[in-house]
Amino acid sequence: MVFQYAVLSPYYELHRDEYLHLDMANHLAAGYLSVPPLTAFNSLLIQWLGNNFFWVKFFPALYGALTMVLMWKMVEKLGGGWFAQVLAALAFLCSGLSRMNILYQPNSFDILAWTALFWCLMQFLQTQENKWLLWMGVVTGVGVLNKYNIIFPRIGDGGGTAAVRTPESVQE
């Protein structure tokens, strides 16, 4: 999160899209054609916290930091050591994702939701515990409240585990 604040220049104002998303706090609705309601409620929270530059930039930085933590844990879960984790973190920081986590837009939370969805899928594939399928549903539900495109990986995997062969299905 410190990195996100360190690369911000105090000479630049908010981006025009950030103003659009912040204004949604004044027009709460169940969703808009292009942006579902999570951004509006996040903007309302920013408004309650004082609507200043710090809080506008805080949430994208937080979502980016959480994405990096999940990525770090995924590399660890796949058997990568400290060096692999540092390489993954550097690739994340030196990519366009860093810029995306500077702007207050739904994209930052969208990447976090996709990463969390794949974290749950990876956990399910390794443990075969059904609780991870439920968590995939929760992540997808919250993701849909942010951006509708989280549906695409769910459509691509047949809605969950169509291609997963559990030990019970192999015995049948």
Rosetta silent file (secondary structure, phi, psi, omega in degrees, C-alpha in Angstrom):
SEQUENCE: MVFQYAVLSPYYELHRDEYLHLDMANHLAAGYLSVPPLTAFNSLLIQWLGNNFFWVKFFPALYGALTMVLMWKMVEKLGGGWFAQVLAALAFLCSGLSRMNILYQPNSFDILAWTALFWCLMQFLQTQENKWLLWMGVVTGVGVLNKYNIIFPRIGDGGGTAAVRTPESVQE
SCORE:     score description
SCORE:     0.000 S_00000001
   1 L     0.000  -33.595  179.111    0.000    0.000    0.000 S_00000001
   2 H   -63.253  -39.250  179.169    2.927    2.294    0.692 S_00000001
   3 H   -58.268  -42.399 -178.288    4.135    1.778   -2.876 S_00000001
   4 H   -61.187  -40.097  178.623    0.801    2.978   -4.240 S_00000001
   5 H   -75.078  -31.215 -177.064    1.049    6.233   -2.290 S_00000001
   6 H   -67.975  -31.907 -177.385    4.757    6.657   -3.071 S_00000001
   7 L   -87.843   -5.248  178.643    4.219    6.746   -6.841 S_00000001
   8 L   -79.751  131.376  176.018    1.409    9.300   -6.667 S_00000001
   9 L   -89.867  132.756  179.996    2.410   12.815   -7.574 S_00000001
  10 L   -71.094   -7.750 -178.261    0.783   15.518   -5.432 S_00000001
  11 L   -84.212  -15.155 -179.099    0.573   17.739   -8.513 S_00000001
  12 L   -96.128  142.714  174.872   -2.064   15.631  -10.213 S_00000001
  13 L   -89.382 -175.788  177.554   -5.734   15.768   -9.367 S_00000001
  14 L   -67.210  151.710  176.361   -8.169   12.903   -9.488 S_00000001
  15 L   -72.007  152.814 -176.866   -8.873   11.274  -12.825 S_00000001
  16 H   -60.077  -35.062  178.114  -12.213   12.142  -14.469 S_00000001
  17 H   -67.628  -30.925  177.865  -13.490    8.587  -13.996 S_00000001
  18 H   -64.547  -39.351  176.083  -12.724    8.826  -10.300 S_00000001
  19 H   -62.147  -40.759  177.661  -15.040   11.826  -10.054 S_00000001
  20 H   -59.882  -47.507 -176.592  -17.749    9.808  -11.811 S_00000001
  21 H   -70.091  -34.434  177.156  -17.386    6.913   -9.392 S_00000001
  22 H   -68.947  -33.197  179.186  -17.272    9.206   -6.361 S_00000001
  23 H   -68.262  -20.768  178.863  -20.464   10.947   -7.486 S_00000001
  24 H   -62.058  -21.036  176.963  -22.276    7.610   -7.381 S_00000001
  25 H   -63.948  -25.582  179.711  -22.371    8.028   -3.584 S_00000001
  26 H   -87.309   -6.767 -176.641  -24.927   10.777   -4.175 S_00000001
  27 L  -136.638   59.306 -178.036  -27.070    8.569   -6.422 S_00000001
  28 L   -62.265  136.477  178.389  -27.247    5.164   -4.733 S_00000001
  29 L  -151.559  169.752  178.923  -29.038    2.570   -6.784 S_00000001
  30 L   -68.898  -11.579  178.344  -29.154   -1.184   -7.145 S_00000001
  31 L   153.388  161.917  178.382  -26.783   -0.815  -10.042 S_00000001
  32 L  -119.709  168.701 -178.370  -26.134    0.950  -13.261 S_00000001
  33 L   -58.467  -42.663 -176.096  -25.740   -0.401  -16.764 S_00000001
  34 L   -97.625  -23.073 -175.773  -21.958   -0.171  -16.652 S_00000001
  35 L  -135.378  116.756  174.868  -21.240   -0.318  -12.915 S_00000001
  36 L   -66.317  178.449 -166.594  -23.057   -2.476  -10.338 S_00000001
  37 L   -73.612  -15.973 -175.310  -23.729   -1.076   -6.832 S_00000001
  38 H   -58.950  -39.601  179.596  -20.540   -1.981   -4.929 S_00000001
  39 H   -63.844  -40.124  179.154  -18.665    1.040   -6.282 S_00000001
  40 H   -63.660  -41.981  179.659  -21.483    3.380   -5.226 S_00000001
  41 H   -71.673  -33.916  173.777  -21.480    2.005   -1.682 S_00000001
  42 H   -63.790  -40.353  177.402  -17.682    2.157   -1.560 S_00000001
  43 H   -64.963  -37.109  176.346  -17.955    5.803   -2.658 S_00000001
  44 H   -63.159  -41.427  176.881  -20.480    6.434    0.107 S_00000001
  45 H   -61.412  -42.773  177.044  -18.004    5.029    2.623 S_00000001
  46 H   -61.212  -40.554  179.004  -15.317    7.358    1.228 S_00000001
  47 H   -62.774  -43.150  178.699  -17.765   10.253    1.580 S_00000001
  48 H   -64.244  -30.985 -179.192  -18.440    9.320    5.219 S_00000001
  49 L   -82.723    0.239  175.878  -14.667    9.196    5.867 S_00000001
  50 L   119.024   -9.052  175.057  -14.242   12.768    4.655 S_00000001
  51 L    55.913   35.256  179.577  -14.052   12.405    0.876 S_00000001
  52 L  -101.858  172.367 -174.308  -10.404   13.448    0.805 S_00000001
  53 H   -56.530  -40.428 -178.903   -7.544   12.367   -1.445 S_00000001
  54 H   -57.962  -49.613 -176.054   -6.185    9.867    1.091 S_00000001
  55 H   -72.760  -31.305  177.065   -9.405    7.862    1.318 S_00000001
  56 H   -63.140  -39.821 -178.975  -10.074    7.977   -2.420 S_00000001
  57 H   -85.899  -16.083 -177.209   -6.677    6.374   -3.024 S_00000001
  58 H   -63.927  -47.360 -173.287   -6.835    4.106    0.031 S_00000001
  59 H   -67.550  -43.934  174.333   -9.332    1.566   -1.287 S_00000001
  60 H   -61.769  -37.430  178.003   -7.635    0.805   -4.627 S_00000001
  61 H   -65.167  -40.426  177.630   -4.323    0.504   -2.758 S_00000001
  62 H   -62.580  -47.096 -179.782   -5.956   -1.836   -0.228 S_00000001
  63 H   -63.011  -37.755  177.088   -7.464   -4.001   -2.959 S_00000001
  64 H   -66.098  -40.750  178.829   -4.106   -4.133   -4.732 S_00000001
  65 H   -65.187  -41.075  177.759   -2.322   -5.124   -1.520 S_00000001
  66 H   -65.725  -36.432  175.619   -4.877   -7.875   -0.866 S_00000001
  67 H   -62.283  -42.327 -179.950   -4.428   -9.115   -4.434 S_00000001
  68 H   -65.950  -38.239  177.572   -0.690   -9.291   -3.873 S_00000001
  69 H   -62.440  -45.256  178.159   -1.167  -11.218   -0.616 S_00000001
  70 H   -62.665  -41.806  179.007   -3.388  -13.754   -2.381 S_00000001
  71 H   -62.471  -43.249  178.476   -0.892  -14.043   -5.232 S_00000001
  72 H   -58.062  -45.785 -179.841    1.933  -14.538   -2.714 S_00000001
  73 H   -68.471  -33.353  178.104   -0.065  -17.313   -1.006 S_00000001
  74 H   -65.873  -42.994  178.182   -0.899  -18.944   -4.347 S_00000001
  75 H   -62.301  -42.117  178.175    2.776  -19.140   -5.270 S_00000001
  76 H   -62.742  -43.759 -178.776    3.505  -20.618   -1.839 S_00000001
  77 H   -64.796  -30.277  178.929    0.656  -23.133   -2.179 S_00000001
  78 L   -84.329    4.085  175.077    1.995  -24.241   -5.558 S_00000001
  79 L    98.118    4.395  177.867    5.376  -25.013   -3.990 S_00000001
  80 L   -76.174  137.977  178.968    7.220  -21.812   -4.814 S_00000001
  81 L   -85.455 -165.570 -177.830    9.721  -20.675   -2.257 S_00000001
  82 H   -59.141  -42.729 -178.975   10.660  -17.217   -1.108 S_00000001
  83 H   -61.853  -43.846  178.588   12.507  -16.404   -4.346 S_00000001
  84 H   -64.247  -37.559  179.157    9.482  -17.347   -6.491 S_00000001
  85 H   -66.957  -41.406  178.693    7.221  -15.261   -4.269 S_00000001
  86 H   -65.834  -40.997  176.867    9.486  -12.220   -4.549 S_00000001
  87 H   -61.394  -43.033  178.653    9.634  -12.625   -8.334 S_00000001
  88 H   -63.928  -41.258  179.292    5.850  -12.807   -8.510 S_00000001
  89 H   -64.877  -41.182  178.042    5.534   -9.714   -6.296 S_00000001
  90 H   -65.402  -40.262  177.432    8.015   -7.800   -8.462 S_00000001
  91 H   -62.441  -38.545  178.325    6.172   -8.826  -11.619 S_00000001
  92 H   -65.837  -46.884 -177.780    2.951   -7.582  -10.032 S_00000001
  93 H   -68.137  -32.468 -176.291    4.483   -4.267   -8.935 S_00000001
  94 L   -92.660    9.584 -179.159    6.217   -3.629  -12.264 S_00000001
  95 L  -104.263 -177.715  177.425    3.156   -4.354  -14.382 S_00000001
  96 H   -67.493  -12.532  179.114    0.120   -2.342  -15.377 S_00000001
  97 H   -65.252  -31.518  177.633   -1.640   -3.649  -12.280 S_00000001
  98 H   -62.554  -41.965  178.598    0.177   -1.069  -10.181 S_00000001
  99 H   -66.032  -38.277 -179.460   -1.342    1.724  -12.233 S_00000001
 100 H   -63.861  -31.775 -179.210   -4.747    0.142  -11.993 S_00000001
 101 L   -85.051    4.090  174.539   -4.477    0.136   -8.200 S_00000001
 102 L   -92.002  -32.136 -175.510   -3.751    3.862   -8.156 S_00000001
 103 L   -91.363  140.195  176.364   -7.050    4.893   -9.729 S_00000001
 104 L   -82.698   92.735  179.004  -10.369    4.706   -7.899 S_00000001
 105 L  -144.592  165.635  179.850  -12.286    2.544  -10.353 S_00000001
 106 H   -66.759  -14.900 -174.490  -14.043   -0.841  -10.140 S_00000001
 107 H   -63.070  -36.088 -177.973  -11.093   -2.509  -11.879 S_00000001
 108 H   -63.158  -47.343  177.711   -8.966   -2.759   -8.752 S_00000001
 109 H   -69.266  -30.568  178.945  -11.583   -4.738   -6.839 S_00000001
 110 H   -60.856  -44.790  179.050  -12.328   -6.732  -10.004 S_00000001
 111 H   -66.123  -38.405  175.680   -8.787   -8.073  -10.138 S_00000001
 112 H   -61.736  -43.420 -179.423   -8.979   -8.908   -6.429 S_00000001
 113 H   -64.176  -43.310  178.423  -12.253  -10.789   -6.997 S_00000001
 114 H   -63.131  -43.039  179.874  -10.827  -12.770   -9.923 S_00000001
 115 H   -63.774  -42.449  178.008   -7.711  -13.625   -7.907 S_00000001
 116 H   -64.475  -37.902  177.995   -9.840  -14.702   -4.937 S_00000001
 117 H   -62.072  -45.126  179.835  -12.002  -16.816   -7.241 S_00000001
 118 H   -72.642  -27.769  173.441   -8.971  -18.644   -8.609 S_00000001
 119 H   -63.129  -46.210  178.775   -7.548  -18.985   -5.086 S_00000001
 120 H   -62.750  -41.446  178.218  -10.753  -20.771   -4.052 S_00000001
 121 H   -63.354  -42.897  179.007  -10.631  -22.961   -7.156 S_00000001
 122 H   -63.687  -41.154  177.407   -7.029  -23.867   -6.471 S_00000001
 123 H   -62.615  -42.543  179.719   -7.864  -24.693   -2.853 S_00000001
 124 H   -63.466  -44.495 -178.659  -10.749  -26.894   -3.951 S_00000001
 125 H   -63.695  -30.448 -179.134   -8.636  -28.765   -6.485 S_00000001
 126 H   -86.305  -30.821 -175.000   -5.969  -29.462   -3.879 S_00000001
 127 H  -108.326  -21.548 -175.221   -8.224  -30.342   -0.929 S_00000001
 128 L    59.937   24.040  177.415  -11.493  -31.524   -2.535 S_00000001
 129 L   -89.407  128.553 -176.203  -13.355  -29.785    0.317 S_00000001
 130 L   -66.127  -18.435  179.407  -16.773  -28.516   -0.745 S_00000001
 131 H   -60.345  -28.134  179.956  -16.470  -25.406    1.414 S_00000001
 132 H   -71.346  -27.563  174.354  -14.247  -23.938   -1.312 S_00000001
 133 H   -68.088  -38.954  176.778  -17.106  -24.265   -3.797 S_00000001
 134 H   -64.987  -41.385  177.810  -19.265  -22.241   -1.425 S_00000001
 135 H   -65.237  -33.986  174.744  -16.528  -19.629   -1.127 S_00000001
 136 H   -61.490  -39.236  177.048  -16.339  -19.501   -4.926 S_00000001
 137 H   -64.879  -41.493  178.491  -20.044  -18.676   -4.896 S_00000001
 138 H   -63.831  -47.159 -179.941  -19.561  -15.946   -2.308 S_00000001
 139 H   -61.958  -42.170  178.488  -16.648  -14.416   -4.229 S_00000001
 140 H   -63.298  -42.475  179.174  -18.627  -14.581   -7.474 S_00000001
 141 H   -61.889  -45.551  177.976  -21.631  -12.937   -5.786 S_00000001
 142 H   -68.556  -37.111  178.128  -19.582  -10.078   -4.381 S_00000001
 143 H   -62.655  -37.174  177.982  -17.709   -9.826   -7.684 S_00000001
 144 H   -67.018  -29.673  176.239  -20.978   -9.425   -9.585 S_00000001
 145 H   -71.186  -14.196  178.857  -21.821   -6.512   -7.285 S_00000001
 146 H  -100.150  -54.089  177.463  -18.619   -4.873   -8.525 S_00000001
 147 L  -148.359  143.594 -175.589  -18.425   -5.793  -12.235 S_00000001
 148 H   -73.008  -17.891 -173.061  -20.451   -8.182  -14.274 S_00000001
 149 H   -72.735   -3.883  175.276  -17.463   -9.739  -16.040 S_00000001
 150 H   -66.940  -14.655  178.049  -16.677  -12.064  -13.104 S_00000001
 151 H   -68.157  -28.849 -175.634  -19.293  -14.306  -14.685 S_00000001
 152 H   -58.250  -46.644  177.223  -16.920  -15.174  -17.545 S_00000001
 153 H   -66.779  -28.830  178.204  -14.624  -17.540  -15.616 S_00000001
 154 H   -70.062  -36.864  175.963  -17.694  -19.188  -14.084 S_00000001
 155 H   -67.781  -40.062 -177.838  -19.149  -19.765  -17.542 S_00000001
 156 H   -65.602  -30.360 -179.805  -15.776  -21.026  -18.751 S_00000001
 157 L   -98.446   17.095  176.602  -15.472  -23.636  -16.023 S_00000001
 158 L    73.950   21.565  178.441  -19.008  -24.905  -16.506 S_00000001
 159 L    86.503    9.551  177.579  -20.290  -23.126  -13.413 S_00000001
 160 L   152.751  -94.959 -169.537  -17.868  -24.718  -11.017 S_00000001
 161 L  -127.918   37.489 -177.744  -16.471  -28.187  -11.156 S_00000001
 162 L   -59.818  -36.205 -176.653  -17.848  -29.829  -14.267 S_00000001
 163 L   -94.365   -1.989 -177.979  -14.412  -31.036  -15.312 S_00000001
 164 L   -83.233  131.236  178.878  -13.183  -31.941  -11.825 S_00000001
 165 L  -106.206  111.596  178.578  -13.048  -35.636  -11.126 S_00000001
 166 L   -85.016  161.956  178.352  -13.434  -36.384   -7.451 S_00000001
 167 H   -58.094  -33.043  179.243  -12.373  -39.722   -5.964 S_00000001
 168 H   -66.486  -39.561 -177.939  -16.068  -40.624   -5.559 S_00000001
 169 H   -73.199  -25.169  179.029  -16.804  -40.060   -9.264 S_00000001
 170 H   -72.026  -36.116 -179.403  -13.799  -42.150  -10.325 S_00000001
 171 H   -69.258  -27.615 -178.810  -15.111  -45.146   -8.339 S_00000001
 172 L   -71.364    0.000    0.000  -18.496  -44.919  -10.075 S_00000001
